[in-house]
Coordinates of C-alpha atoms (C1' of nucleotides) in Angstrom, one line a residue:
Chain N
X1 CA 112.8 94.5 102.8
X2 CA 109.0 95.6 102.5
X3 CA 108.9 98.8 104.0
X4 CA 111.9 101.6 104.3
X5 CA 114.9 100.8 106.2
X6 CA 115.3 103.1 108.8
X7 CA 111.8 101.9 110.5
X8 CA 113.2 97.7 110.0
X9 CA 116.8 98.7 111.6
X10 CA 115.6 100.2 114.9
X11 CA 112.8 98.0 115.2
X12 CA 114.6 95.1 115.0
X13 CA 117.3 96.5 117.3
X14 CA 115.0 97.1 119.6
X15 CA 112.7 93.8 118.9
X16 CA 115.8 91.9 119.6
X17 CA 116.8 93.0 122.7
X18 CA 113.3 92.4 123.7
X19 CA 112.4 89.0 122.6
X20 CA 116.5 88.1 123.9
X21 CA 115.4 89.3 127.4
X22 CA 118.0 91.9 127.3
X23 CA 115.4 94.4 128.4
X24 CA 113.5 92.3 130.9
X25 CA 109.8 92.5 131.4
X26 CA 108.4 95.4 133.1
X27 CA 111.7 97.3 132.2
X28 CA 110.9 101.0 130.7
X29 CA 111.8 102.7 128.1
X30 CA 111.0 105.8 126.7
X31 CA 110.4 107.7 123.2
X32 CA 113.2 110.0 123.7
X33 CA 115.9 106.6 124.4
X34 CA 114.9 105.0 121.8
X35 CA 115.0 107.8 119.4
X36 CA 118.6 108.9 120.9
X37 CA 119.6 105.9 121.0
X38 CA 119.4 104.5 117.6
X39 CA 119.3 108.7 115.9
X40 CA 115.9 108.4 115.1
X41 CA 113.4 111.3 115.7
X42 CA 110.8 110.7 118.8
X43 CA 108.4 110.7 115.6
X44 CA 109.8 107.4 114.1
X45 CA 110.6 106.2 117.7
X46 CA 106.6 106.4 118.0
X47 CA 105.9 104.5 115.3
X48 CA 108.4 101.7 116.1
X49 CA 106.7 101.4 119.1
X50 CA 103.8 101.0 117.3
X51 CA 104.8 97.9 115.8
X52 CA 106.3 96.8 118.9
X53 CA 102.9 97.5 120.7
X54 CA 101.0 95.4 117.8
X55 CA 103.2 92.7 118.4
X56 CA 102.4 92.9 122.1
X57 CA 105.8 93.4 123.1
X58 CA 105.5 96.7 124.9
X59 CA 102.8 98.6 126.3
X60 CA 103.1 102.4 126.2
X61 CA 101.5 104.3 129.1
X62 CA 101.1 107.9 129.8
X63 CA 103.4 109.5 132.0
X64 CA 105.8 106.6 132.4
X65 CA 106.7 105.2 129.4
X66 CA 106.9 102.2 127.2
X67 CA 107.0 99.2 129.5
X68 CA 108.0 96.0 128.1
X69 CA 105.8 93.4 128.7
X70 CA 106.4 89.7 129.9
X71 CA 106.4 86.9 127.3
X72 CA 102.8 85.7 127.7
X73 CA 101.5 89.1 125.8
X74 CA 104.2 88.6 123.0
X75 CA 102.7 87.7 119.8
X76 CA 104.8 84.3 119.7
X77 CA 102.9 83.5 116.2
X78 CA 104.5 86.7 114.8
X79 CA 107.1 85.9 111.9
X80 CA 109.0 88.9 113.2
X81 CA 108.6 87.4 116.7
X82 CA 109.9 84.1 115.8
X83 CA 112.5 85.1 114.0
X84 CA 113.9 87.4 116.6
X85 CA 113.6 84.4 119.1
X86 CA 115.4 81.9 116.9
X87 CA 118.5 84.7 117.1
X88 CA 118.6 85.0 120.6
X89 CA 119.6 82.8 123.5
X90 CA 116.1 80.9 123.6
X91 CA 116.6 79.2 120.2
X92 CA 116.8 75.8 121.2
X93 CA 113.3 76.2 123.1
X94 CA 112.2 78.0 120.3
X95 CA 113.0 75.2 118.2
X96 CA 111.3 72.8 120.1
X97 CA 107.6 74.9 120.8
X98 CA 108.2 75.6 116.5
X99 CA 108.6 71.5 116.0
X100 CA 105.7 70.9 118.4
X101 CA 103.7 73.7 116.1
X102 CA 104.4 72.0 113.0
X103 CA 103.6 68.3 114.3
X104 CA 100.3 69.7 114.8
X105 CA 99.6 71.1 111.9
X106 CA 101.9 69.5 108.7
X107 CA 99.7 66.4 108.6
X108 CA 96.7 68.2 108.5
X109 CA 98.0 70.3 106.1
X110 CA 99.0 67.2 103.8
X111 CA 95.6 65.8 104.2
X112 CA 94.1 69.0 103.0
X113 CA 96.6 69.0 99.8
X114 CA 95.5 65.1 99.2
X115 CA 92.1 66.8 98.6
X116 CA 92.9 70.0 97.3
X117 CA 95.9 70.2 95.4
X118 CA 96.4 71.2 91.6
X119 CA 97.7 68.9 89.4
X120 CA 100.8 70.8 88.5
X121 CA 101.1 71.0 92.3
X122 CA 100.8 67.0 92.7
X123 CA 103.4 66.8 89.7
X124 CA 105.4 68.7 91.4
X125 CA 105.7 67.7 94.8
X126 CA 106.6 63.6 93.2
X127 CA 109.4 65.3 91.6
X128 CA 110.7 67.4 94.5
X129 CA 110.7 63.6 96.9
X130 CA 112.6 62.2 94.1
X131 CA 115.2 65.0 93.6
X132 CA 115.6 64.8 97.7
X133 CA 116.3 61.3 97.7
X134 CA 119.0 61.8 94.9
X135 CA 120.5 64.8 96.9
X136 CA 119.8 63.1 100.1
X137 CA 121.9 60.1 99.3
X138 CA 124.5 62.5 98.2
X139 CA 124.8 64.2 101.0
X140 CA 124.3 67.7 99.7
X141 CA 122.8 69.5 102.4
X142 CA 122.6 72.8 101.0
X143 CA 120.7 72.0 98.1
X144 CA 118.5 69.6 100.1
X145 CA 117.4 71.9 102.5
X146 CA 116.1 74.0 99.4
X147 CA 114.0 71.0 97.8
X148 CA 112.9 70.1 101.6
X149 CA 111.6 74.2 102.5
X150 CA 110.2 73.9 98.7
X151 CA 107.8 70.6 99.4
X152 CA 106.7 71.8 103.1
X153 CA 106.0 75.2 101.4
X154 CA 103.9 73.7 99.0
X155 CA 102.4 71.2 100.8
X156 CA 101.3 74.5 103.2
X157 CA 100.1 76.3 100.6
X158 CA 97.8 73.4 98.6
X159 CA 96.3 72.7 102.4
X160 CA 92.9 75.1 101.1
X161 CA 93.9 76.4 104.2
X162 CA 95.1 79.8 104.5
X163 CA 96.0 79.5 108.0
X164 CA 98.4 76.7 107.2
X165 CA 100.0 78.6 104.6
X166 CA 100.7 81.4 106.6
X167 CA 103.1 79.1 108.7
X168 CA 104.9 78.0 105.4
X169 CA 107.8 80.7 106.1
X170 CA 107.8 79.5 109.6
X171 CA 108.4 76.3 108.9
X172 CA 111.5 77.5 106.3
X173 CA 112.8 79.4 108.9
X174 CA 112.9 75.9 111.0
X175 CA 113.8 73.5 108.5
X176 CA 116.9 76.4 107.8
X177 CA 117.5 76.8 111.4
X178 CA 118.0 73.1 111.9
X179 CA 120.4 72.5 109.2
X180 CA 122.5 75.4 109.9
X181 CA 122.7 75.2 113.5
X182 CA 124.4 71.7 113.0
X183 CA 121.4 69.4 114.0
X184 CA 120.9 67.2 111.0
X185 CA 122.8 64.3 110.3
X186 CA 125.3 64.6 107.4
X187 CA 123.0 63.1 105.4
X188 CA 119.1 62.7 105.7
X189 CA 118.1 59.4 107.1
X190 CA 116.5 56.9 104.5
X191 CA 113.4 57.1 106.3
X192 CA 113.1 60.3 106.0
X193 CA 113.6 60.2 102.3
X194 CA 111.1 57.1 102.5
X195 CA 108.2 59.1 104.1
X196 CA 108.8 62.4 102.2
X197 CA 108.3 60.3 98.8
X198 CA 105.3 58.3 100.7
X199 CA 103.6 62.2 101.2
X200 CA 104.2 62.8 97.8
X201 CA 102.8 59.6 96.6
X202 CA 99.8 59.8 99.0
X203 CA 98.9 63.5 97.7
X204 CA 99.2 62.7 94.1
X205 CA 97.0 60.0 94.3
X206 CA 94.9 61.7 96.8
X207 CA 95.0 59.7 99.9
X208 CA 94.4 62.2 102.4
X209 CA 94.8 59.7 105.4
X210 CA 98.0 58.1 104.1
X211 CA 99.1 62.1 103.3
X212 CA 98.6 62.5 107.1
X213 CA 100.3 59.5 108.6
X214 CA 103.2 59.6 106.3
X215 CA 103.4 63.9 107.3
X216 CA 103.2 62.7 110.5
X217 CA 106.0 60.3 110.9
X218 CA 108.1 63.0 109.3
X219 CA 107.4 65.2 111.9
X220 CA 107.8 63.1 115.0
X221 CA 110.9 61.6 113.6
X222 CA 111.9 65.7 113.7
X223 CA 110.8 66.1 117.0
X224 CA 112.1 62.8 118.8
X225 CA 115.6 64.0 116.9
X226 CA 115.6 67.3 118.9
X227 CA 117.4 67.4 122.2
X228 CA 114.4 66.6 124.6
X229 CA 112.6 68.3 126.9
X230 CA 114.0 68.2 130.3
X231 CA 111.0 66.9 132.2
X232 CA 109.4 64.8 129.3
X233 CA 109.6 61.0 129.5
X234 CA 112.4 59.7 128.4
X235 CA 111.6 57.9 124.6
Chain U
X1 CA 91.7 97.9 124.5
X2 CA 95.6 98.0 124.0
X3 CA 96.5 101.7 122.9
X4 CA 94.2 104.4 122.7
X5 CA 91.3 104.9 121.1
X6 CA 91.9 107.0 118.3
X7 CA 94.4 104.8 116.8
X8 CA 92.2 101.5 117.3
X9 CA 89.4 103.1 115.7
X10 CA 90.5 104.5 112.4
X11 CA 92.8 101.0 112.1
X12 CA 89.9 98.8 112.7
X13 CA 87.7 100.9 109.8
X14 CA 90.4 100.3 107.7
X15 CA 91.2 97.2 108.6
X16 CA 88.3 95.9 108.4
X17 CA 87.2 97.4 105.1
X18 CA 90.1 95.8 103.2
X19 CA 89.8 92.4 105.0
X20 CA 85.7 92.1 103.9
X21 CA 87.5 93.1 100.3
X22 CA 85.1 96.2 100.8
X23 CA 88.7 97.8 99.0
X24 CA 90.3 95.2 97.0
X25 CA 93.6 94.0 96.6
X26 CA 95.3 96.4 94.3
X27 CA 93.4 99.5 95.1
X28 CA 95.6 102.4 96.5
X29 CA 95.2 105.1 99.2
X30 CA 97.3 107.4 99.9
X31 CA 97.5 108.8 104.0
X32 CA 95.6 112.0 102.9
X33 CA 92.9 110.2 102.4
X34 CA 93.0 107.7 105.3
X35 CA 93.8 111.0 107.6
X36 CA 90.8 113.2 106.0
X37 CA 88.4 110.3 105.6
X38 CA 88.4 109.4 109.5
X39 CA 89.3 113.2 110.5
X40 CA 92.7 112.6 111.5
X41 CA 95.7 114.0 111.1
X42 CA 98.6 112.4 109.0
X43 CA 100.8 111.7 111.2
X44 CA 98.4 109.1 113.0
X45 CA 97.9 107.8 109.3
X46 CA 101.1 106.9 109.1
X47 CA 100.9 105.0 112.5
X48 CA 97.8 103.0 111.6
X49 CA 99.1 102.1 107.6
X50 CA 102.4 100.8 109.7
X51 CA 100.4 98.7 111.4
X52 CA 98.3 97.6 108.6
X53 CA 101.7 97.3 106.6
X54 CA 103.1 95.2 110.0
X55 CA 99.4 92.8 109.5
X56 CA 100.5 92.1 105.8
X57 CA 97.2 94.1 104.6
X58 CA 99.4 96.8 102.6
X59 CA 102.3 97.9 101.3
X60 CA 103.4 101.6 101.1
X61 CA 105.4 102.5 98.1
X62 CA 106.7 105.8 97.4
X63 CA 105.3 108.3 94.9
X64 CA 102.3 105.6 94.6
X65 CA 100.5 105.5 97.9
X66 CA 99.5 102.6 100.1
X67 CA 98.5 99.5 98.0
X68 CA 96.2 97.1 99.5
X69 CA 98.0 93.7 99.1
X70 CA 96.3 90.4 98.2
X71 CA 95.2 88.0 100.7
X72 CA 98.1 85.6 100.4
X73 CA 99.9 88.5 102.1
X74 CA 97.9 88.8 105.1
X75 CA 98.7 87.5 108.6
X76 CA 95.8 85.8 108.9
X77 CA 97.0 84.2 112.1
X78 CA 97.0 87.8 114.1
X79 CA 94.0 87.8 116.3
X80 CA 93.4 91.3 115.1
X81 CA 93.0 90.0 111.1
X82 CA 90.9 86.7 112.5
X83 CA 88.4 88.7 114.6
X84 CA 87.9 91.3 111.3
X85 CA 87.6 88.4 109.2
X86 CA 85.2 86.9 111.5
X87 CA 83.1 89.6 111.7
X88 CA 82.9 90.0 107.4
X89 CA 81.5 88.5 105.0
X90 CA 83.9 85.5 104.6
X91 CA 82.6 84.8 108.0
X92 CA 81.7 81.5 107.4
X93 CA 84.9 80.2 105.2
X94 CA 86.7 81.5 108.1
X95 CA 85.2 79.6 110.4
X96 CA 85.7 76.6 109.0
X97 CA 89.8 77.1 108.5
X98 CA 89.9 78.3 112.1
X99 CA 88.2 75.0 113.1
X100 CA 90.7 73.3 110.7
X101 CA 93.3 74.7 112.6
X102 CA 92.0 73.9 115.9
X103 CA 91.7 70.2 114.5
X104 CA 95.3 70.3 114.3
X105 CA 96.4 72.4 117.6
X106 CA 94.0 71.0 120.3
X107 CA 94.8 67.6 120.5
X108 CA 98.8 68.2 120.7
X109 CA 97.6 70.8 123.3
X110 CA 95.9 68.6 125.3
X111 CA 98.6 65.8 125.3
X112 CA 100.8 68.7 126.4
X113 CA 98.8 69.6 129.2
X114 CA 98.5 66.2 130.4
X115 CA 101.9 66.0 130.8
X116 CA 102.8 69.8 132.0
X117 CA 100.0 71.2 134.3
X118 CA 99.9 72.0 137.3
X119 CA 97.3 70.7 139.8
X120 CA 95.6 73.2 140.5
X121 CA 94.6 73.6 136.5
X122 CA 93.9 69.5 136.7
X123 CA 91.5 70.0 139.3
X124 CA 90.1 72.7 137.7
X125 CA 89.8 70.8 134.6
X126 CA 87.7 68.0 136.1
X127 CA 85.7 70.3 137.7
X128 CA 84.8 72.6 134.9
X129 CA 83.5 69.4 132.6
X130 CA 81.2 68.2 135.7
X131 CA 79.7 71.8 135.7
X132 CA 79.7 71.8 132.0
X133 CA 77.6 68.6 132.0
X134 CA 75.5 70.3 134.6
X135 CA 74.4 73.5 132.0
X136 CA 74.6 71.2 129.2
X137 CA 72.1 69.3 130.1
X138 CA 70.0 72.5 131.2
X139 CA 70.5 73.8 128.4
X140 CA 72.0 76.9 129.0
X141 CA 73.9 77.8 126.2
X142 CA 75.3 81.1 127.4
X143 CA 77.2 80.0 130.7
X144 CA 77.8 76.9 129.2
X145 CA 79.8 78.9 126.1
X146 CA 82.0 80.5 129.2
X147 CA 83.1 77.1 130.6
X148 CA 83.7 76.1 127.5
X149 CA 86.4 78.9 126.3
X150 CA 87.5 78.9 130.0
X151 CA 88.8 74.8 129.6
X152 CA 90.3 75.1 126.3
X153 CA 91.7 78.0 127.5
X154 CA 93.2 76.5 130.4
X155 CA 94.2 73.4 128.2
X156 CA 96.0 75.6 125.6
X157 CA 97.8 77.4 128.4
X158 CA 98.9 74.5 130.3
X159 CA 99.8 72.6 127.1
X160 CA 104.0 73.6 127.5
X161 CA 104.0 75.1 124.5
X162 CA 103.4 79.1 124.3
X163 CA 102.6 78.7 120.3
X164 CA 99.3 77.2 121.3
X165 CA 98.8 79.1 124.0
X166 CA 99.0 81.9 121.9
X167 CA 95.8 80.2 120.0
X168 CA 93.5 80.6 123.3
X169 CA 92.4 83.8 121.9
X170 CA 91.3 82.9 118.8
X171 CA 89.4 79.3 120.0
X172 CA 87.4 81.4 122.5
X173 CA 86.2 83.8 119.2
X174 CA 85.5 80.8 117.3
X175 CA 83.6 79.0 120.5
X176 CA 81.8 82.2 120.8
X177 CA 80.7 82.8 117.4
X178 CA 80.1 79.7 117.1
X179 CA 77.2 79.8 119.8
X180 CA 76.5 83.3 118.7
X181 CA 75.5 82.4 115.4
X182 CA 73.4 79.4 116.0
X183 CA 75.6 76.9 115.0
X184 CA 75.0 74.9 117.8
X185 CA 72.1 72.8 118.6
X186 CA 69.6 74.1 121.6
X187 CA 71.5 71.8 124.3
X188 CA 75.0 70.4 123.3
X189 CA 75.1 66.8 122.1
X190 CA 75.7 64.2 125.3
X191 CA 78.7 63.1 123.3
X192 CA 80.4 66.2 123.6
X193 CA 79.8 66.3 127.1
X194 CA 81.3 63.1 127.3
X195 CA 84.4 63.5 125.8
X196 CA 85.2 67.0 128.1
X197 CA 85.1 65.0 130.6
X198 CA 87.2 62.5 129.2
X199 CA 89.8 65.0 128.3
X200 CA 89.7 66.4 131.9
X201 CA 89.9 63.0 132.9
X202 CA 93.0 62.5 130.7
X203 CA 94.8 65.5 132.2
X204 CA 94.3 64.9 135.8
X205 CA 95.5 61.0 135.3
X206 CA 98.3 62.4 133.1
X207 CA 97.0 60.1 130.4
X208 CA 98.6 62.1 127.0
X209 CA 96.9 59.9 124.3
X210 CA 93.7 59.6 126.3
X211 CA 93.9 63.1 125.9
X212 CA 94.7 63.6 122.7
X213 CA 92.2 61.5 121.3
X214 CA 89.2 62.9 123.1
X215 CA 90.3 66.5 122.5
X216 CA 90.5 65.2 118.8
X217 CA 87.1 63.7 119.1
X218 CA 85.8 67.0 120.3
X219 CA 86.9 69.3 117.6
X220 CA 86.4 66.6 114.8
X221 CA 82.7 66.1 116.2
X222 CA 82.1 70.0 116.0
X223 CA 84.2 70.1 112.3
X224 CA 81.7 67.9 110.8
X225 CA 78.8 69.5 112.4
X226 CA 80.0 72.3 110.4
X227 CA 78.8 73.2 107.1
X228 CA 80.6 71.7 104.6
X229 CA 82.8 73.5 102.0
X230 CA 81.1 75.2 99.7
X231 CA 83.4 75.1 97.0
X232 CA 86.0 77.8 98.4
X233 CA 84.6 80.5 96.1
X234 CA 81.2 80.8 96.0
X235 CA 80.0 84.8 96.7
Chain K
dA1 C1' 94.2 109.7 155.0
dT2 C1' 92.6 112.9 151.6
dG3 C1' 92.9 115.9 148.2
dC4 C1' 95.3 118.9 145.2
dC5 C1' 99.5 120.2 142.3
dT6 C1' 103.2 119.4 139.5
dC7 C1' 105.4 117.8 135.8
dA8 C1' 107.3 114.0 133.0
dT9 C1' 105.9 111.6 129.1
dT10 C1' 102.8 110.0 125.6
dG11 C1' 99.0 111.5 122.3
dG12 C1' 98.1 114.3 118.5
dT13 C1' 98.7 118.2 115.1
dA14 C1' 101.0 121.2 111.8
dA15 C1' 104.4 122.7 108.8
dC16 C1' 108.5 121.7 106.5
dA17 C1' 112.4 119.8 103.6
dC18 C1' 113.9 115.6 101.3
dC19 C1' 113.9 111.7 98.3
dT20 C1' 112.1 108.4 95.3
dT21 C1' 109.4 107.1 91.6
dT22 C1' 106.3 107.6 88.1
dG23 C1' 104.7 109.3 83.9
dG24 C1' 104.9 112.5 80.4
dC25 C1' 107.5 114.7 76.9
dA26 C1' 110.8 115.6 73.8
dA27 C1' 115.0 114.5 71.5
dC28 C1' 117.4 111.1 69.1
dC29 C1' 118.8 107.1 66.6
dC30 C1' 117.7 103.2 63.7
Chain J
dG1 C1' 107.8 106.4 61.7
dG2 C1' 108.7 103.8 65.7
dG3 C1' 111.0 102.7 69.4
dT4 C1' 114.6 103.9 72.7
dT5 C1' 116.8 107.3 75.7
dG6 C1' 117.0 111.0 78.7
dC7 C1' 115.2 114.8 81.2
dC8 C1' 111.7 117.0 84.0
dA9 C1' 108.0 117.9 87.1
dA10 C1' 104.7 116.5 90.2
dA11 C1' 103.0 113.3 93.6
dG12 C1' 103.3 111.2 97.7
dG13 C1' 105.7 108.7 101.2
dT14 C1' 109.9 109.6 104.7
dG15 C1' 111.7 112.0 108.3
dT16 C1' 112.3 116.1 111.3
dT17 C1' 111.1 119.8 114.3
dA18 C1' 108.1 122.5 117.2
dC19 C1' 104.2 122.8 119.8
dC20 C1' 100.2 122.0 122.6
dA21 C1' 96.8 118.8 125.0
dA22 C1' 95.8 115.1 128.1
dT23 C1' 96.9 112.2 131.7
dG24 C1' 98.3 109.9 135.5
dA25 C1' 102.2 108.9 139.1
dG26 C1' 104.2 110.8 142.9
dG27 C1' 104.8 114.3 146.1
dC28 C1' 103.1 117.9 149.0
dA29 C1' 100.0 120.2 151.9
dT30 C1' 96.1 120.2 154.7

DNA sequence: ATGCCTCATTGGTAACACCTTTGGCAACCC
DNA sequence: GGGTTGCCAAAGGTGTTACCAATGAGGCAT
């Protein structure tokens, strides 16, 4: 909760029905419906558009109002953005275009953290793969998913990248999103626990090419597990 | 040139003076000060420290003001943060984690396209490398920089996945400051060349790895013609 | 068609009341 | 005396209302 809550509520409302396609593209609204509507003052109405404006969901124009705009403008990158789509009816894409995202950049990521990670950091991430396999094998989702979001996280952060890093809450929100919506197996394949202790290893000794093979099978293991795309070749 | 121009103004003055750390992390403003420094009113204040609080760059707190936040808070993927960053003092650091992330992104986005584009951005494809090859070899660096943004462009678009699309933007800053600031040699290096083509190549034949490798070629030529790290923190 | 007019709606300002938090100050207890 | 507690006042964001300016879309008249 970073700011007040009256601003987070009706932007969110009204973030929502945007990024859900409830309000299509092109669809106008105006200060005085959105203030109404949610029993806001046009003055707080303006500033939610605001936001909405920055995150290139709507357009406001003189005269005729704040038109929505179609998805290509959206700021898909946006935390707030994602996380709207990931609670609306486009999850499953969202899921996929969020998987694609991280196959691109978690092995590059790892890499960089074979080269520039802190000790305490490598230390750290050799316990967290063996603490997964132990609550892998056990089946213990819950905690699991906590030790998995923990090692991407840090992994994202130790990149010396800060553009990686900034996708570390992205990638909880997926690795969250997966296990709650039902699309893990009821307990994480061996391999899995294989390559996460392989990235650990690779880091700690510094291997930055065996860091990004071993990320990268993690991934694309992810990604081949997700229902596929309609038109894609068939794996 | 999204919303007007009063609002873009003062919020790029202060957006930019926090991101060149011109005000550091920590420091505190209050919207009295933001209104009466760029003669505007406080209400407008408000509207651009929302922004700045919706870009991770501050926080308003009650009864204390506007504290600027550290880095680690920032969105540094928001094209609005990048191009202020770019245009700083951290220029160069900047650079080099953009072409980091391009590293990652590009090649994906190129085995995307390969598999998702249309013709008509195939054909384009091939045709922009010939006349790339064409300036290249001239030696004109300027129209050769728009081709250049105007392929990965396309590429990033057609790639299937609106995450890297999103990126388009921000590759065609770094390609241009890139040219801009005189990081590229007087006519670009025949292997380059090469590889655009092979990448077009890819696409049109549908070729995904052929892609992926040559757009990786491409960006991992051009990261190593960078210069190389100097240490993270150096002033 | 052309040009002008109207008016809805955003852009921007000003003044106000409210609420939260901070920091000081004093009282109080050990 | 020193530290804790409690109260108070001011600072500064939060939210509202009222008001006017600018603008551009659509209609109307020529």
């Amino acid at each position: 909760m970073p700011t007040t809550a009256l601003h987070n509520d009706v932007l969110d409302a009204v973030g929502r029905s945007i990024t859900s396609g409830d309000v299509p593209a092109g669809a106008v609204l105006t200060l005085e419906t959105i203030g109404s509507e949610h029993g806001v003052s046009r003055t707080v109405a303006r500033e939610v558009m605001r936001l909405l404006e920055g995150l290139g969901l709507v357009r406001s124009r003189r005269r005729v109002g704040i038109v929505v705009l179609p998805m290509e403008d959206w700021n898909v990158l946006d935390a707030r953005v994602i996380r709207w789509r990931l609670g609306g009816p486009g999850r499953d894409a969202q899921l996929r275009t969020l998987t694609e995202l991280r196959h691109a950049v978690e092995p590059l990521a790892a890499a960089g953290a074979a080269l520039h990670a802190s000790d305490e950091v490598r230390a750290e991430l050799v316990d967290l793969a063996a603490r997964m396999r132990v609550l892998g094998v056990r089946g213990d989702l819950e905690d699991f998913l906590a030790l998995d979001i923990r090692m991407h996280e840090l992994l994202l952060r130790a990149s010396g990248n800060e553009m990686f890093a900034a996708l570390s809450g992205v990638v909880a929100e997926v690795l969250a999103g997966r296990t709650h919506l039902g699309l893990m197996p009821p307990s994480p394949a061996a391999e899995a626990l294989d390559q996460h202790e392989a990235v650990a290893r690779a880091v700690a000794s510094g291997d930055a090419p065996a860091a990004e093979t071993a990320m990268s099978a993690i991934v694309g293991e992810v990604r081949r597990a997700l229902p596929d795309r309609p038109d894609e070749e068939a794996s």
